[in-house]
PDB file of C-alpha atoms in Angstrom:
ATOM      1  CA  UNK A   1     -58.608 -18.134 -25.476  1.00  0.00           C
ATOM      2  CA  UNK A   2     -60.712 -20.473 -26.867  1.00  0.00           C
ATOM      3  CA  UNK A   3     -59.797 -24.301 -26.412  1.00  0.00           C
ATOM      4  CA  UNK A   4     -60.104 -26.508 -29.327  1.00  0.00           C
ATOM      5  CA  UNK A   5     -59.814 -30.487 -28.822  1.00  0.00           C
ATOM      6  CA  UNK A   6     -57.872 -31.714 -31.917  1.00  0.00           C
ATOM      7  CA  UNK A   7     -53.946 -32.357 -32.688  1.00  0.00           C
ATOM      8  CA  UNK A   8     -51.405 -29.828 -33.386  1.00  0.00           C
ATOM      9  CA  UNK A   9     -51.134 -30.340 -36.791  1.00  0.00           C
ATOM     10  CA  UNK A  10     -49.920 -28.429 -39.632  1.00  0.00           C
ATOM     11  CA  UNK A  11     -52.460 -28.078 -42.330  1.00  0.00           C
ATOM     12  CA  UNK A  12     -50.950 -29.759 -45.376  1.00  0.00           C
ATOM     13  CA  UNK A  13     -51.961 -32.721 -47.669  1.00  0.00           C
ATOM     14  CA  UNK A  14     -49.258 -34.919 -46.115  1.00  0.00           C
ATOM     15  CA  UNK A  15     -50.643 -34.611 -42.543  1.00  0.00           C
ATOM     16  CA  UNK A  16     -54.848 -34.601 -44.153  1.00  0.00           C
ATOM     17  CA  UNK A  17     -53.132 -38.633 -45.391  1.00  0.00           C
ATOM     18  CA  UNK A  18     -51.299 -39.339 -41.913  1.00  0.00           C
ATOM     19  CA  UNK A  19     -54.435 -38.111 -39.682  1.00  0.00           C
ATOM     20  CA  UNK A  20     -56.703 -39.757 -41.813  1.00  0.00           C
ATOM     21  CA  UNK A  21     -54.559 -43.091 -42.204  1.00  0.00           C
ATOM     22  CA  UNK A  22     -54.439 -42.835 -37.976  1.00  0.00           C
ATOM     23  CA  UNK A  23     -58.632 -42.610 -38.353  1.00  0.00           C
ATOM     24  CA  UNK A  24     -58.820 -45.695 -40.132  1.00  0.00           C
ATOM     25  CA  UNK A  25     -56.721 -47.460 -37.553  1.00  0.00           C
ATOM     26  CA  UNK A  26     -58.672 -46.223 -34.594  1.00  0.00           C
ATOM     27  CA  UNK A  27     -61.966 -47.510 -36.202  1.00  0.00           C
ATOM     28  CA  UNK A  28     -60.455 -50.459 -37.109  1.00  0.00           C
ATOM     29  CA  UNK A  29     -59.079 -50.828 -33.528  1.00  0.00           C
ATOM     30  CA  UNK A  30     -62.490 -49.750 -31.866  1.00  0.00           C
ATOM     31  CA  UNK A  31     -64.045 -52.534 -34.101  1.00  0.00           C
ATOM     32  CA  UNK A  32     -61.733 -55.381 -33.342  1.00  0.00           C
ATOM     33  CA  UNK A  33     -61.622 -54.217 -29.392  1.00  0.00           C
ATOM     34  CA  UNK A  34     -65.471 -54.639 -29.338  1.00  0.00           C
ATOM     35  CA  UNK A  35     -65.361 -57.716 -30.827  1.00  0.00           C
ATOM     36  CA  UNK A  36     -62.820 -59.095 -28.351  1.00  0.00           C
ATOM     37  CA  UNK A  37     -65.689 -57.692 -25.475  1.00  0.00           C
ATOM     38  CA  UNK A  38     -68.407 -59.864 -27.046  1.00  0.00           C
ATOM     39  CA  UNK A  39     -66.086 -62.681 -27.088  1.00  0.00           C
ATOM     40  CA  UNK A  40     -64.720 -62.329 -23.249  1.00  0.00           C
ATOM     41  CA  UNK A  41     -68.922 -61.855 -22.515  1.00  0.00           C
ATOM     42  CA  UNK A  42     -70.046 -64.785 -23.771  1.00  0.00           C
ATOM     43  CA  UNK A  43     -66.984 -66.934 -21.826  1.00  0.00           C
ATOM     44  CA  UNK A  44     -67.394 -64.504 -19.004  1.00  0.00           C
ATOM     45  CA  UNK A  45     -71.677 -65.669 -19.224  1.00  0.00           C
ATOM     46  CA  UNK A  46     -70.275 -69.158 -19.312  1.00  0.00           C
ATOM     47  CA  UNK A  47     -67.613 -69.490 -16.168  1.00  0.00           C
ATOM     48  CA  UNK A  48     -70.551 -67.776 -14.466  1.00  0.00           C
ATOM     49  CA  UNK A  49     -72.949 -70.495 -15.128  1.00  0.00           C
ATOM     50  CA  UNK A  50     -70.037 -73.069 -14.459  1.00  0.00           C
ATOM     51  CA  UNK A  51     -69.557 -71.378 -11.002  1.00  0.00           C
ATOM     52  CA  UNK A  52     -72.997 -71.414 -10.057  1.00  0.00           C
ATOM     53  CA  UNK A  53     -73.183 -74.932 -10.863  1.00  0.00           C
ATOM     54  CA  UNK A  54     -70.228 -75.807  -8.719  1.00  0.00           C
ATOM     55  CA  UNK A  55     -71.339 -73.665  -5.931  1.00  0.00           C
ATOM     56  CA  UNK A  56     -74.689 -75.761  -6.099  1.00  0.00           C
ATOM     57  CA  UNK A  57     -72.843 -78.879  -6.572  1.00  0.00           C
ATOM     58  CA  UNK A  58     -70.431 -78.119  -3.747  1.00  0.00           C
ATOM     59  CA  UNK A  59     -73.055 -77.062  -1.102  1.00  0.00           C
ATOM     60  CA  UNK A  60     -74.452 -80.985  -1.768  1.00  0.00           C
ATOM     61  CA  UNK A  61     -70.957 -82.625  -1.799  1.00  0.00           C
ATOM     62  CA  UNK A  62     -70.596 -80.569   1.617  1.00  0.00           C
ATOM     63  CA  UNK A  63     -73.757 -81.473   3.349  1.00  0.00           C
ATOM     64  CA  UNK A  64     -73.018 -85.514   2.178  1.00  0.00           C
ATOM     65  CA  UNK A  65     -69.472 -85.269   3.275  1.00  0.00           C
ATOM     66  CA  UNK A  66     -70.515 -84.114   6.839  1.00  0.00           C
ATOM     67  CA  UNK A  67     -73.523 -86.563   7.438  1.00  0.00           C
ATOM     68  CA  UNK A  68     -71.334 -89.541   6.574  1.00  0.00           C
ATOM     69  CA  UNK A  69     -68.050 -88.559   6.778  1.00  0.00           C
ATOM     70  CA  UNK A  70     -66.648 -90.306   4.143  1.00  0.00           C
ATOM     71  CA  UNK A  71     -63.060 -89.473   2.644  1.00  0.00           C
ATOM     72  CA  UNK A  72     -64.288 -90.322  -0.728  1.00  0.00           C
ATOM     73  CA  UNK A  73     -66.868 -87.337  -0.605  1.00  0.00           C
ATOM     74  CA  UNK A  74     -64.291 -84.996   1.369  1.00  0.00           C
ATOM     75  CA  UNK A  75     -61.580 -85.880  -1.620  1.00  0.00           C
ATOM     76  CA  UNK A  76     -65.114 -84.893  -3.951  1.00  0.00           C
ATOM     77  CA  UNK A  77     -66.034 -81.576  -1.818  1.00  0.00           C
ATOM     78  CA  UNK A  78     -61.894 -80.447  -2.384  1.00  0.00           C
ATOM     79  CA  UNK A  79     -61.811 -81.592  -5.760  1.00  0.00           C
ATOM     80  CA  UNK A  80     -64.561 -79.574  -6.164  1.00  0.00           C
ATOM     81  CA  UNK A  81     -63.219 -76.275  -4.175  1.00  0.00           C
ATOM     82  CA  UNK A  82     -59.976 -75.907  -6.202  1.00  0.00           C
ATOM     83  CA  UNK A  83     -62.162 -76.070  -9.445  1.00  0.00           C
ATOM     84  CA  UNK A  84     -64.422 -73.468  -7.874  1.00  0.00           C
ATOM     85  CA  UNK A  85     -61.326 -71.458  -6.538  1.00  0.00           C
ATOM     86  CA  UNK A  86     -59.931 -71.828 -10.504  1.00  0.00           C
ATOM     87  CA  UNK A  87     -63.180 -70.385 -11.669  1.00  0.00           C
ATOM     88  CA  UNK A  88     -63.434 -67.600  -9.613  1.00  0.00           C
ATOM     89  CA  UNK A  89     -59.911 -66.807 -10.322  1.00  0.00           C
ATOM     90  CA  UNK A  90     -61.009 -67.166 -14.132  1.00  0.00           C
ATOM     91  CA  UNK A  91     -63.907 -64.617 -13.521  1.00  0.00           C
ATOM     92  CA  UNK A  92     -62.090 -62.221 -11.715  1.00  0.00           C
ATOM     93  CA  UNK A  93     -59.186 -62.120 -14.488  1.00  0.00           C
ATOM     94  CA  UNK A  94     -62.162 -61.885 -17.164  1.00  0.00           C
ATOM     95  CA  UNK A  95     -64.412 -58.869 -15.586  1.00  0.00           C
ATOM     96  CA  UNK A  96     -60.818 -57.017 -15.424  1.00  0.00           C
ATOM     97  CA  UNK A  97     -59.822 -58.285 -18.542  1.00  0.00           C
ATOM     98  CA  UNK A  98     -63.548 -56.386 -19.717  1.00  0.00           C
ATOM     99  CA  UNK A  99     -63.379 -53.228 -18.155  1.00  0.00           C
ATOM    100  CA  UNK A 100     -59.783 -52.720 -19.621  1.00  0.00           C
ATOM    101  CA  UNK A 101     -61.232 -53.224 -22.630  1.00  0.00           C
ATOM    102  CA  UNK A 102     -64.221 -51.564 -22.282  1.00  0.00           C
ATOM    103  CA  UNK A 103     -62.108 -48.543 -21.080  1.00  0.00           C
ATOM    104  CA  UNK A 104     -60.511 -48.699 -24.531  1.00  0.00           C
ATOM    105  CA  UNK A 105     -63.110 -48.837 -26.668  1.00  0.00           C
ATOM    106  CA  UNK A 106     -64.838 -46.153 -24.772  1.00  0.00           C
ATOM    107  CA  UNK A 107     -61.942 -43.894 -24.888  1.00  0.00           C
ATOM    108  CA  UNK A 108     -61.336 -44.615 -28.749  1.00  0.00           C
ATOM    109  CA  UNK A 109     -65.276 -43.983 -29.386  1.00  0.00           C
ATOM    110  CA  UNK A 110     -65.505 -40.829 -27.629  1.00  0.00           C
ATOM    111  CA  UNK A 111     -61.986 -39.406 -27.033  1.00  0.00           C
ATOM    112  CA  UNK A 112     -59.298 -40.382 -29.549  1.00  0.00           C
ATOM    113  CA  UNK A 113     -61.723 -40.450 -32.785  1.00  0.00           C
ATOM    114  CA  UNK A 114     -63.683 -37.305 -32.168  1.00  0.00           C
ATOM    115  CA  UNK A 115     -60.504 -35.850 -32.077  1.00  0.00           C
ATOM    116  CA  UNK A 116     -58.955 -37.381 -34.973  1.00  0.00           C
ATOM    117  CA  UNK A 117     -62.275 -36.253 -36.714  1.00  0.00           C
ATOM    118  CA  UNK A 118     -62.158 -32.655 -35.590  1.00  0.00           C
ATOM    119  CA  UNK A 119     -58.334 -32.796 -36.836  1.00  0.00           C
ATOM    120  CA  UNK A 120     -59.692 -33.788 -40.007  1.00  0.00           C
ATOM    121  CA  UNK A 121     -62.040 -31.095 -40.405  1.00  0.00           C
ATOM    122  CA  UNK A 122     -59.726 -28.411 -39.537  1.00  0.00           C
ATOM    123  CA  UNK A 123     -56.883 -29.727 -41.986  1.00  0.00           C
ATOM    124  CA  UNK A 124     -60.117 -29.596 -44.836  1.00  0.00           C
ATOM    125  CA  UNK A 125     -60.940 -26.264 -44.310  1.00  0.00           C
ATOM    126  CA  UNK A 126     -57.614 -24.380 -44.139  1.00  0.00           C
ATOM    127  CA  UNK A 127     -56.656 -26.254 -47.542  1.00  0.00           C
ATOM    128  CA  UNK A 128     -59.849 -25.348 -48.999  1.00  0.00           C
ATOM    129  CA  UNK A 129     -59.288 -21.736 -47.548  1.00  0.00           C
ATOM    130  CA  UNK A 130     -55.732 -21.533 -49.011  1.00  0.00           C
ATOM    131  CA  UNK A 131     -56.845 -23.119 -52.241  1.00  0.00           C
ATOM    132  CA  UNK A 132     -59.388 -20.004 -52.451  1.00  0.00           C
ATOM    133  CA  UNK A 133     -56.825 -17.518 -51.497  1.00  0.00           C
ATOM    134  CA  UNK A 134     -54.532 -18.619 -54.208  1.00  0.00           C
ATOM    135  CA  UNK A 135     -57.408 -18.996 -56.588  1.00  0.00           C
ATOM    136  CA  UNK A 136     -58.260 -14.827 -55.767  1.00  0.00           C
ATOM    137  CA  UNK A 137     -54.667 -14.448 -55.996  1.00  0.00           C
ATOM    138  CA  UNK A 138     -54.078 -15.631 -59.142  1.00  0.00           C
ATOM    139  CA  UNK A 139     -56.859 -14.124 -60.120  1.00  0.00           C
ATOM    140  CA  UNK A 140     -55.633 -10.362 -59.331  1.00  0.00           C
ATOM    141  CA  UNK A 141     -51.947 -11.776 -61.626  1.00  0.00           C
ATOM    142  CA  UNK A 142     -54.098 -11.879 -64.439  1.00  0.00           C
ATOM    143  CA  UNK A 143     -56.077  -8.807 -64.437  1.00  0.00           C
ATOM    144  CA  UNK A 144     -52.994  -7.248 -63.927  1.00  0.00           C
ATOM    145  CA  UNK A 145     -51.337  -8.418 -66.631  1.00  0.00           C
ATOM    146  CA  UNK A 146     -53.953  -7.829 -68.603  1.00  0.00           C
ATOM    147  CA  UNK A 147     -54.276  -4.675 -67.471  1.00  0.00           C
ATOM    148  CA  UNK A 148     -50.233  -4.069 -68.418  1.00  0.00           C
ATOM    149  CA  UNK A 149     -51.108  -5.533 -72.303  1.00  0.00           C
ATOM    150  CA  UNK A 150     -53.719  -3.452 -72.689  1.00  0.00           C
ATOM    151  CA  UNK A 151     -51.722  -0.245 -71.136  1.00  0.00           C
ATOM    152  CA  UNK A 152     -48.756  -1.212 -73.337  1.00  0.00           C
ATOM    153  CA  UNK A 153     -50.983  -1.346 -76.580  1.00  0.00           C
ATOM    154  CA  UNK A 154     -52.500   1.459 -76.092  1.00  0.00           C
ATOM    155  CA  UNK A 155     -48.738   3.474 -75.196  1.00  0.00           C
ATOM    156  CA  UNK A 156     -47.421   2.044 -78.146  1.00  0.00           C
ATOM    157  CA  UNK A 157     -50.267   3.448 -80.242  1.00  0.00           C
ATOM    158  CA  UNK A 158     -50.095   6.914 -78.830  1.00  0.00           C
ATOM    159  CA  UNK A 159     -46.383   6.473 -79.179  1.00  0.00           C
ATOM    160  CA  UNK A 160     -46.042   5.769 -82.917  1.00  0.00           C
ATOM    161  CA  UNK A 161     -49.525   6.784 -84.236  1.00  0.00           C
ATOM    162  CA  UNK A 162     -48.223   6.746 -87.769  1.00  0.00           C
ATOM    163  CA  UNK A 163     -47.631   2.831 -87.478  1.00  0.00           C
ATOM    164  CA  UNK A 164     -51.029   2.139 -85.965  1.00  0.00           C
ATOM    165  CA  UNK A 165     -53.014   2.505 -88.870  1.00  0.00           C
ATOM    166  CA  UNK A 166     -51.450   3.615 -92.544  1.00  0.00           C
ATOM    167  CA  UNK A 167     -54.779   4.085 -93.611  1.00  0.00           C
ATOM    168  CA  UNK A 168     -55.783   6.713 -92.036  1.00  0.00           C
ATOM    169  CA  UNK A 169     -55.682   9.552 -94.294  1.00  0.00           C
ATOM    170  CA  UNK A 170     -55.756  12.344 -91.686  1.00  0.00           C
ATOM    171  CA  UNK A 171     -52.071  13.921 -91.993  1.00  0.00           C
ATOM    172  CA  UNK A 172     -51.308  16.297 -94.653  1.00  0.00           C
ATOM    173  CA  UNK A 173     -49.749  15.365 -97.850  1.00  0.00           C
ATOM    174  CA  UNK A 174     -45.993  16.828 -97.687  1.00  0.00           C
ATOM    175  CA  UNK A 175     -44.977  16.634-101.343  1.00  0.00           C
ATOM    176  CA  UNK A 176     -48.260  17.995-103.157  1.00  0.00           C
TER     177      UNK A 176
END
């Protein structure tokens, strides 16, 4: 049994204009998902660089705070940790937020449109194979009703050969 990866469809014209409507959607989707990566990259690049700084920042805060120990630079140094808590909350949320949508796109590139593709092809080629069938089909009701004129002609001619042709001279003269 031989597997084939596309949707149970029924090949008709109506379902060729769903699938292909569904197609269209699923590229547009794909599009506007990648889009949305690019976008959570480049703020995913910058709470990076924002959390390196205040990691840096911290560490100097830190080393100030203990030397002196000066409540204006421990108020700094926890100032400083919930904003570096908040941005590591921030990544973590974004790199999840990424893979989802990486997992999307990935599944729409090489899943979900292949298969709407394949669906595609399929519903092409049995209307193009039923379109031939009915083309040989109605090719066969012609000859045979051509065949049926020319049978009847030619019946009613060996039927009533005196009507065919009232020139022909070939019967013999009853009165003279």
């Amino acid at each position: 049994m031989e597997i084939v990866d596309r949707l149970a469809v029924f090949p008709t014209a109506s379902s060729y204009t769903k699938v292909k409507c569904r197609l269209i959607c699923a590229r547009r989707g794909r599009d506007l998902l990648a889009k949305k990566v690019d976008g959570l990259l480049i703020r995913f690049r910058a709470v990076l660089l924002q959390l390196v700084m205040n990691k840096s920042r911290l560490g100097e805060v830190m080393r100030e705070a203990a030397f002196s120990l000066a409540e204006v630079n421990y108020t700094t140094a926890i100032e400083l940790l919930v904003e570096l808590a908040s941005l590591q909350h921030n990544f973590r949320v974004l790199d999840q937020v990424i893979k989802e949508t990486n997992r999307r796109v990935n599944a729409l590139r090489y899943i979900i449109i292949p298969r709407l593709e394949r669906t595609l092809a399929y519903i092409i080629t049995e209307l193009d194979e039923y379109e031939r069938e009915e083309f040989y089909r109605l090719k066969k009701i012609r000859e045979q009703k051509a065949r049926r004129r020319a049978g009847k002609s030619s019946h009613d001619l060996t039927r009533n050969p005196g009507h065919a042709d009232m020139l022909d001279n070939t019967e013999e003269d009853l009165l003279f």
